[in-house]
Amino acid sequence: MKKLSTFLFSIAFLFAKAQDPPDLTNGVSGNQFTRYFMSHSDWSAQCNPMLLHAYKMIGVRSIRVPISNEILYQDADPSVLNPANIVALDTIVIKKLLDSGFTVILDACHPLSGHGGRASFMQMLAQDSLGARLKFRKYWVAVINYFKRYNTEKLVFEIINEPFSDDPKNRNFVYELEDSVVKDIRAIDSIHWLIVSGIRNDKTLDGLADSIPGIPFRDMRRRITFPPIQAKKLIYCFHWYQPDVLIFQGLRNANLYGCTSNLPYPAFPGCADSLIAAGCGNFGAIQQWQIYEAARPFQVQALPLWGLHRMDSLIKQAADYGKEHHVPIWMGEGMCFTRPGGIDRQSRLNYLEDAVATFRKYNIGFNLWDPTGPATLIVNNGSVTAPTFDTLLLQKMGFLSRDNTIINSSQKTKRK
């Protein structure tokens, strides 16, 4: 009887373990591995053993691999993955990452600007031009059939990156399409985890929340509008680039955030007064409002200034949604960019420390965008020397301890 009880307990434990979502913490994007304009040899050069070993040494556990809609998708016959790229993508990138022990998020439809165009691809889906939605569903069946042989705890599929609609009356197509794709996938694979993302017209919890009509850009009064999809083993995704006047300051062209510089984090009263006095933000209602609200209590709603308290209150909305619907939540893309004239070093350290600590607090997995990019500078992946890392930033985000040892997932991250 004791042996039977032990056996049944073991079976129950393994079953429960199989239902646990994969570890998506300490994540970075692998977008440098699969740029759509690169050759297969470039993929191989970027996804190299030296970098992957270094990622392991600094505590990276998950890697998201964005795939342009031009790499595998074939409009003429989406049920067949592009033979020019599929084997190379699998062997050079996906299998290599899995064999290295990382959890891999295959973002198999990440439409990019230019070269076919993110907007045009999404517009075709929104309008269902030439049967675009059915083609998209066939494409995903092909993707799953090819990759489903891989470990269910180590390979996760992300349905689509940052879906949007130019028509506010036609936003539901995103949810309806993802619901159909999930049903198609579950007909052939019931065990791999899938990531779904809602409309991204909102600027606070991109992919979960949406604007309340008549109350634009006021994030403390957002409502999460993602209608739950009735399926098992789903992870709900949002992106985090907030407040964007801080995140992108000095990075984009002058018609957006080119005039912003040295906005601090955390904000303090009057910290943007010089920018406001110089007319920065007067070129558009969105930017003007954001500059005010990033650095001053908003007069109508008395919103708190941007700091740990405000960040916590927003991210908690996503965590509460997950609890209500019994689904894991994942912050699939986020970063605080840096460049001369942009955010200062200490503010960037403060921001990323607060953001990552808050994700950890609410058990939300997270993924940092473009870690090797010139505007992020977390990793310098030179072709001659071994990769170097921003050690202090990694310590602030809880990847490394102060003595540069890896912090285990069971350890709590506390703000220093």
Coordinates of C-alpha atoms in Angstrom, one line a residue:
M1 CA 0.0 0.0 0.0
K2 CA 2.9 2.4 0.8
K3 CA 4.5 1.6 -2.5
L4 CA 1.2 2.3 -4.3
S5 CA 0.8 5.6 -2.5
T6 CA 4.4 6.6 -3.3
F7 CA 3.8 5.7 -7.0
L8 CA 0.6 7.7 -7.1
F9 CA 2.2 10.6 -5.5
S10 CA 5.0 10.5 -8.0
I11 CA 2.6 10.4 -10.9
A12 CA 0.6 13.4 -9.5
F13 CA 3.9 15.3 -9.0
L14 CA 5.0 14.7 -12.5
F15 CA 1.6 15.7 -13.9
A16 CA 1.5 18.9 -11.8
K17 CA 5.1 19.6 -13.0
A18 CA 4.0 19.2 -16.6
Q19 CA 1.3 21.8 -16.1
D20 CA 3.8 24.4 -14.7
P21 CA 4.7 27.0 -17.2
P22 CA 8.4 27.0 -18.4
D23 CA 10.9 29.4 -16.8
L24 CA 10.7 32.6 -18.8
T25 CA 12.6 34.7 -16.3
N26 CA 16.0 36.2 -17.0
G27 CA 15.2 36.4 -20.7
V28 CA 16.9 38.2 -23.6
S29 CA 15.9 38.5 -27.2
G30 CA 17.8 36.7 -29.8
N31 CA 16.9 39.1 -32.6
Q32 CA 20.5 39.5 -33.5
F33 CA 20.5 35.8 -34.5
T34 CA 17.9 36.0 -37.2
R35 CA 17.8 39.4 -38.7
Y36 CA 15.7 39.0 -41.9
F37 CA 18.4 40.6 -44.1
M38 CA 21.2 38.3 -42.9
S39 CA 22.5 35.2 -44.5
H40 CA 22.6 31.7 -42.9
S41 CA 26.3 32.2 -42.3
D42 CA 25.5 35.4 -40.5
W43 CA 23.1 33.6 -38.3
S44 CA 25.7 31.0 -37.4
A45 CA 28.3 33.7 -36.7
Q46 CA 25.9 35.6 -34.3
C47 CA 24.6 32.5 -32.6
N48 CA 28.0 31.3 -31.6
P49 CA 29.1 29.0 -28.7
M50 CA 31.1 31.8 -27.1
L51 CA 28.1 34.1 -26.7
L52 CA 25.8 31.3 -25.6
H53 CA 28.3 30.2 -23.0
A54 CA 28.6 33.8 -21.8
Y55 CA 24.8 34.0 -21.5
K56 CA 24.8 30.9 -19.3
M57 CA 27.6 32.5 -17.2
I58 CA 25.5 35.6 -16.5
G59 CA 22.3 33.7 -15.6
V60 CA 20.3 34.1 -18.9
R61 CA 17.6 31.3 -18.8
S62 CA 15.3 32.1 -21.7
I63 CA 15.9 33.4 -25.2
R64 CA 13.1 34.8 -27.5
V65 CA 13.8 34.3 -31.2
P66 CA 11.8 36.7 -33.4
I67 CA 11.2 35.4 -36.9
S68 CA 10.3 37.9 -39.7
N69 CA 7.2 37.1 -41.7
E70 CA 9.6 36.6 -44.6
I71 CA 11.8 33.9 -43.2
L72 CA 9.4 30.9 -43.0
Y73 CA 6.0 32.2 -44.3
Q74 CA 5.1 31.6 -48.0
D75 CA 2.0 33.4 -49.1
A76 CA 1.5 31.1 -52.1
D77 CA 1.4 28.1 -49.9
P78 CA 1.7 28.8 -46.2
S79 CA 1.2 25.2 -45.3
V80 CA 4.8 24.6 -46.5
L81 CA 7.6 26.4 -44.6
N82 CA 10.1 28.1 -46.7
P83 CA 12.6 25.4 -47.7
A84 CA 15.3 28.0 -48.2
N85 CA 15.4 28.8 -44.5
I86 CA 13.6 26.2 -42.4
V87 CA 16.5 23.7 -41.9
A88 CA 19.1 26.5 -41.3
L89 CA 16.8 28.2 -38.8
D90 CA 16.3 24.9 -37.0
T91 CA 19.9 23.7 -36.9
I92 CA 21.8 26.9 -36.7
V93 CA 19.6 28.7 -34.1
I94 CA 16.7 26.8 -32.5
K95 CA 18.4 23.4 -31.9
K96 CA 21.6 25.1 -30.8
L97 CA 19.9 27.2 -28.2
L98 CA 17.9 24.2 -26.9
D99 CA 21.0 22.0 -26.7
S100 CA 22.7 24.8 -24.7
G101 CA 19.9 24.5 -22.1
F102 CA 17.9 27.6 -22.8
T103 CA 14.2 27.9 -22.8
V104 CA 13.4 29.1 -26.3
I105 CA 10.4 31.3 -27.3
L106 CA 9.8 30.9 -31.0
D107 CA 8.2 34.2 -32.1
A108 CA 7.4 32.8 -35.5
C109 CA 5.5 35.8 -36.8
H110 CA 7.3 39.0 -36.0
P111 CA 6.5 41.3 -39.0
L112 CA 9.1 44.0 -39.4
S113 CA 9.0 47.4 -40.9
G114 CA 10.1 47.5 -44.5
H115 CA 10.7 44.4 -46.6
G116 CA 7.1 43.5 -46.8
G117 CA 6.1 45.8 -44.0
R118 CA 4.7 45.1 -40.6
A119 CA 1.7 47.4 -41.2
S120 CA 0.9 45.9 -44.6
F121 CA 1.0 42.3 -43.1
M122 CA -1.3 43.3 -40.2
Q123 CA -3.6 45.2 -42.6
M124 CA -4.0 42.1 -44.7
L125 CA -5.0 40.1 -41.6
A126 CA -7.3 42.8 -40.5
Q127 CA -9.1 43.0 -43.8
D128 CA -8.7 39.3 -44.5
S129 CA -7.3 40.2 -47.9
L130 CA -7.0 37.2 -50.2
G131 CA -7.8 34.8 -47.4
A132 CA -5.0 36.1 -45.2
R133 CA -6.4 34.8 -42.0
L134 CA -6.8 31.2 -43.2
K135 CA -3.3 31.4 -44.7
F136 CA -2.0 32.5 -41.3
R137 CA -3.7 29.6 -39.6
K138 CA -2.2 27.1 -42.1
Y139 CA 1.2 28.6 -41.5
W140 CA 0.9 28.0 -37.8
V141 CA -0.1 24.4 -38.3
A142 CA 3.0 23.9 -40.4
V143 CA 5.2 25.5 -37.8
I144 CA 3.8 23.3 -35.0
N145 CA 4.1 20.2 -37.1
Y146 CA 7.7 20.9 -37.7
F147 CA 8.9 21.9 -34.3
K148 CA 6.6 19.9 -32.0
R149 CA 9.2 17.2 -31.6
Y150 CA 11.2 19.4 -29.2
N151 CA 10.9 19.4 -25.4
T152 CA 7.6 20.8 -24.2
E153 CA 9.3 22.4 -21.2
K154 CA 12.0 24.1 -23.3
L155 CA 10.2 25.3 -26.5
V156 CA 7.3 27.8 -26.4
F157 CA 5.4 29.2 -29.4
E158 CA 4.5 32.9 -29.6
I159 CA 1.6 33.4 -32.0
I160 CA 2.2 36.9 -33.2
N161 CA 4.2 40.0 -32.2
E162 CA 2.4 43.2 -31.3
P163 CA -0.8 42.8 -33.3
F164 CA -2.6 46.1 -34.0
S165 CA -5.5 47.5 -35.9
D166 CA -5.8 50.9 -37.5
D167 CA -9.6 50.6 -37.2
P168 CA -10.9 50.8 -33.6
K169 CA -14.1 49.1 -34.7
N170 CA -12.2 46.1 -36.0
R171 CA -9.9 45.2 -33.1
N172 CA -11.7 42.0 -32.2
F173 CA -10.3 40.3 -35.3
V174 CA -7.0 39.8 -33.3
Y175 CA -8.7 37.9 -30.6
E176 CA -10.8 35.9 -33.0
L177 CA -7.8 35.0 -35.1
E178 CA -5.7 33.9 -32.2
D179 CA -8.5 31.9 -30.8
S180 CA -8.8 30.1 -34.2
V181 CA -5.0 29.5 -34.3
V182 CA -5.0 28.1 -30.8
K183 CA -7.8 25.7 -31.7
D184 CA -6.0 24.6 -34.8
I185 CA -2.8 24.0 -32.8
R186 CA -4.6 22.1 -30.1
A187 CA -6.0 19.7 -32.7
I188 CA -2.4 18.5 -33.4
D189 CA -0.5 19.4 -30.2
S190 CA -2.0 19.7 -26.8
I191 CA 1.3 19.8 -24.8
H192 CA 3.4 22.7 -25.8
W193 CA 2.8 26.1 -24.2
L194 CA 1.5 28.9 -26.4
I195 CA 1.9 32.7 -26.0
V196 CA -1.0 34.9 -27.0
S197 CA -1.0 38.7 -27.1
G198 CA -3.9 41.2 -27.5
I199 CA -4.1 44.4 -29.4
R200 CA -1.2 46.7 -28.8
N201 CA -2.9 50.1 -29.4
D202 CA -2.4 50.8 -25.7
K203 CA 0.8 52.4 -24.5
T204 CA 1.0 51.0 -21.0
L205 CA 0.4 47.2 -20.9
D206 CA 0.9 46.6 -24.7
G207 CA -1.0 43.5 -25.5
L208 CA -3.2 43.3 -22.5
A209 CA -4.8 46.7 -21.9
D210 CA -6.6 49.1 -24.2
S211 CA -7.7 52.7 -24.0
I212 CA -11.0 53.5 -22.4
P213 CA -12.9 55.5 -25.0
G214 CA -12.7 59.2 -24.3
I215 CA -9.9 58.9 -21.8
P216 CA -6.7 58.6 -23.9
F217 CA -3.2 58.1 -22.5
R218 CA -4.2 57.9 -18.9
D219 CA -2.7 54.7 -17.8
M220 CA -4.0 54.5 -14.2
R221 CA -7.5 54.2 -15.6
R222 CA -6.7 51.5 -18.2
R223 CA -8.8 48.5 -18.4
I224 CA -7.5 45.1 -19.4
T225 CA -9.6 44.1 -22.4
F226 CA -8.1 40.8 -23.5
P227 CA -10.9 38.3 -23.6
P228 CA -9.6 35.0 -22.2
I229 CA -9.2 32.2 -24.7
Q230 CA -10.6 28.9 -23.6
A231 CA -7.7 26.6 -23.9
K232 CA -5.0 25.1 -21.6
K233 CA -1.3 25.9 -21.4
L234 CA -1.6 29.5 -22.6
I235 CA 0.7 32.4 -21.5
Y236 CA -0.6 35.9 -21.9
C237 CA 1.9 38.5 -23.0
F238 CA 2.4 42.2 -22.7
H239 CA 5.2 44.6 -23.7
W240 CA 6.7 47.3 -21.4
Y241 CA 8.2 50.5 -22.8
Q242 CA 6.8 52.9 -20.3
P243 CA 6.9 55.9 -20.0
D244 CA 8.0 56.1 -23.6
V245 CA 9.2 59.7 -23.4
L246 CA 11.8 58.4 -20.9
I247 CA 12.5 55.1 -22.6
F248 CA 13.1 56.6 -26.1
Q249 CA 14.3 60.0 -25.2
G250 CA 16.9 61.2 -27.7
L251 CA 16.6 58.0 -29.7
R252 CA 14.0 58.7 -32.3
N253 CA 13.6 61.5 -34.7
A254 CA 12.8 65.1 -33.7
N255 CA 9.1 64.7 -34.5
L256 CA 8.8 62.2 -31.6
Y257 CA 11.3 62.3 -28.8
G258 CA 14.3 63.9 -30.3
C259 CA 13.9 67.0 -28.2
T260 CA 13.8 65.1 -24.9
S261 CA 17.0 64.6 -23.0
N262 CA 18.0 63.8 -19.4
L263 CA 14.6 63.1 -18.1
P264 CA 15.4 61.4 -14.8
Y265 CA 14.1 58.3 -13.2
P266 CA 12.6 58.3 -10.7
A267 CA 10.9 61.6 -11.6
F268 CA 10.7 64.5 -9.2
P269 CA 8.5 67.7 -9.3
G270 CA 9.8 70.1 -11.9
C271 CA 12.3 67.8 -13.5
A272 CA 11.0 68.4 -17.0
D273 CA 10.3 72.2 -16.6
S274 CA 13.2 73.2 -18.8
L275 CA 12.0 70.9 -21.6
I276 CA 8.4 72.2 -21.3
A277 CA 9.6 75.8 -21.2
A278 CA 11.6 75.2 -24.4
G279 CA 8.4 73.9 -26.1
C280 CA 9.4 70.2 -26.2
G281 CA 6.2 68.3 -26.6
N282 CA 4.1 71.1 -27.9
F283 CA 4.3 69.5 -31.4
G284 CA 1.8 66.8 -30.4
A285 CA -0.8 66.1 -27.7
I286 CA 0.5 62.7 -26.9
Q287 CA 4.1 63.8 -26.3
Q288 CA 3.0 67.0 -24.5
W289 CA 0.8 65.0 -22.1
Q290 CA 3.5 62.4 -21.5
I291 CA 6.2 64.9 -20.7
Y292 CA 4.0 66.6 -18.2
E293 CA 2.8 63.3 -16.6
A294 CA 6.2 61.8 -16.5
A295 CA 7.5 64.6 -14.3
R296 CA 4.5 66.3 -12.7
P297 CA 1.5 65.1 -10.9
F298 CA -1.2 65.2 -13.6
Q299 CA -3.6 68.0 -12.6
V300 CA -6.9 66.1 -13.4
Q301 CA -6.1 62.7 -12.0
A302 CA -3.3 63.6 -9.6
L303 CA -1.3 60.6 -10.9
P304 CA 1.9 59.9 -9.0
L305 CA 5.2 60.7 -10.6
W306 CA 7.0 57.9 -12.4
G307 CA 8.8 55.8 -9.8
L308 CA 8.7 52.4 -8.1
H309 CA 5.2 53.0 -6.6
R310 CA 3.7 53.9 -10.0
M311 CA 5.5 51.1 -11.8
D312 CA 4.3 48.6 -9.3
S313 CA 0.7 49.7 -9.5
L314 CA 0.6 49.2 -13.2
I315 CA 2.4 45.9 -13.4
K316 CA 0.2 44.6 -10.6
Q317 CA -2.8 45.1 -13.0
A318 CA -1.3 42.4 -15.3
A319 CA -0.5 40.1 -12.4
D320 CA -4.1 40.5 -11.1
Y321 CA -5.5 39.6 -14.5
G322 CA -3.4 36.5 -14.5
K323 CA -4.7 35.5 -11.1
E324 CA -8.3 36.2 -12.0
H325 CA -8.1 34.0 -15.1
H326 CA -5.5 31.4 -13.8
V327 CA -3.0 32.1 -16.6
P328 CA 0.7 32.9 -16.5
I329 CA 1.7 36.4 -17.5
W330 CA 4.9 37.2 -19.4
M331 CA 6.5 40.6 -20.2
G332 CA 7.7 39.5 -23.7
E333 CA 9.6 42.6 -24.7
G334 CA 11.0 45.7 -22.9
M335 CA 14.1 47.9 -22.6
C336 CA 15.3 51.3 -21.5
F337 CA 17.5 52.5 -24.4
T338 CA 20.6 54.6 -24.1
R339 CA 22.4 57.0 -26.3
P340 CA 24.3 60.4 -26.0
G341 CA 21.8 63.0 -25.0
G342 CA 19.3 60.5 -23.8
I343 CA 18.7 59.0 -20.4
D344 CA 21.6 59.3 -17.9
R345 CA 23.4 56.3 -16.7
Q346 CA 22.1 56.3 -13.1
S347 CA 18.5 56.9 -14.2
R348 CA 18.7 53.9 -16.5
L349 CA 20.1 51.7 -13.8
N350 CA 17.3 52.8 -11.4
Y351 CA 14.6 52.2 -14.0
L352 CA 15.7 48.7 -15.0
E353 CA 16.3 47.7 -11.4
D354 CA 12.8 48.8 -10.5
A355 CA 11.1 47.2 -13.5
V356 CA 12.8 43.8 -13.2
A357 CA 12.4 43.7 -9.4
T358 CA 8.7 44.3 -9.9
F359 CA 8.3 41.6 -12.5
R360 CA 10.0 39.2 -10.1
K361 CA 7.8 40.3 -7.3
Y362 CA 4.7 39.4 -9.2
N363 CA 6.2 36.2 -10.7
I364 CA 6.0 37.6 -14.2
G365 CA 8.6 36.3 -16.7
F366 CA 10.4 39.0 -18.7
N367 CA 12.5 39.4 -21.8
L368 CA 14.9 42.2 -22.6
W369 CA 15.0 43.5 -26.2
D370 CA 18.1 43.5 -28.3
P371 CA 20.7 43.0 -25.6
T372 CA 23.6 43.3 -28.1
G373 CA 22.3 46.4 -29.8
P374 CA 24.2 49.8 -29.7
A375 CA 21.3 51.5 -27.9
T376 CA 21.1 48.9 -25.1
L377 CA 24.8 48.0 -24.5
I378 CA 24.1 45.1 -22.1
V379 CA 26.3 42.8 -24.2
N380 CA 29.2 43.7 -26.5
N381 CA 29.4 40.7 -28.8
G382 CA 32.5 41.6 -30.7
S383 CA 33.7 39.2 -33.4
V384 CA 37.3 39.2 -32.2
T385 CA 37.2 39.3 -28.5
A386 CA 35.0 37.4 -26.0
P387 CA 31.6 39.1 -25.2
T388 CA 31.7 41.7 -22.4
F389 CA 28.8 42.7 -20.3
D390 CA 27.4 45.6 -18.3
T391 CA 28.1 43.9 -14.9
L392 CA 26.6 46.6 -12.8
L393 CA 23.4 46.6 -14.8
L394 CA 23.1 42.8 -14.5
Q395 CA 23.6 43.1 -10.8
K396 CA 20.9 45.7 -10.5
M397 CA 18.5 43.5 -12.4
G398 CA 19.2 40.5 -10.3
F399 CA 21.0 38.3 -12.9
L400 CA 24.3 38.5 -10.9
S401 CA 25.0 39.0 -7.3
R402 CA 27.5 41.6 -6.1
D403 CA 30.3 39.1 -6.3
N404 CA 29.2 38.3 -9.9
T405 CA 27.8 34.8 -9.2
I406 CA 24.6 33.8 -10.8
I407 CA 21.5 34.3 -8.6
N408 CA 19.3 31.2 -8.6
S409 CA 15.6 31.5 -9.6
S410 CA 14.6 30.7 -6.0
Q411 CA 16.4 33.7 -4.6
K412 CA 14.5 36.9 -4.1
T413 CA 15.7 40.1 -5.7
K414 CA 15.6 43.0 -3.3
R415 CA 16.3 46.6 -4.2
K416 CA 19.7 47.7 -2.9

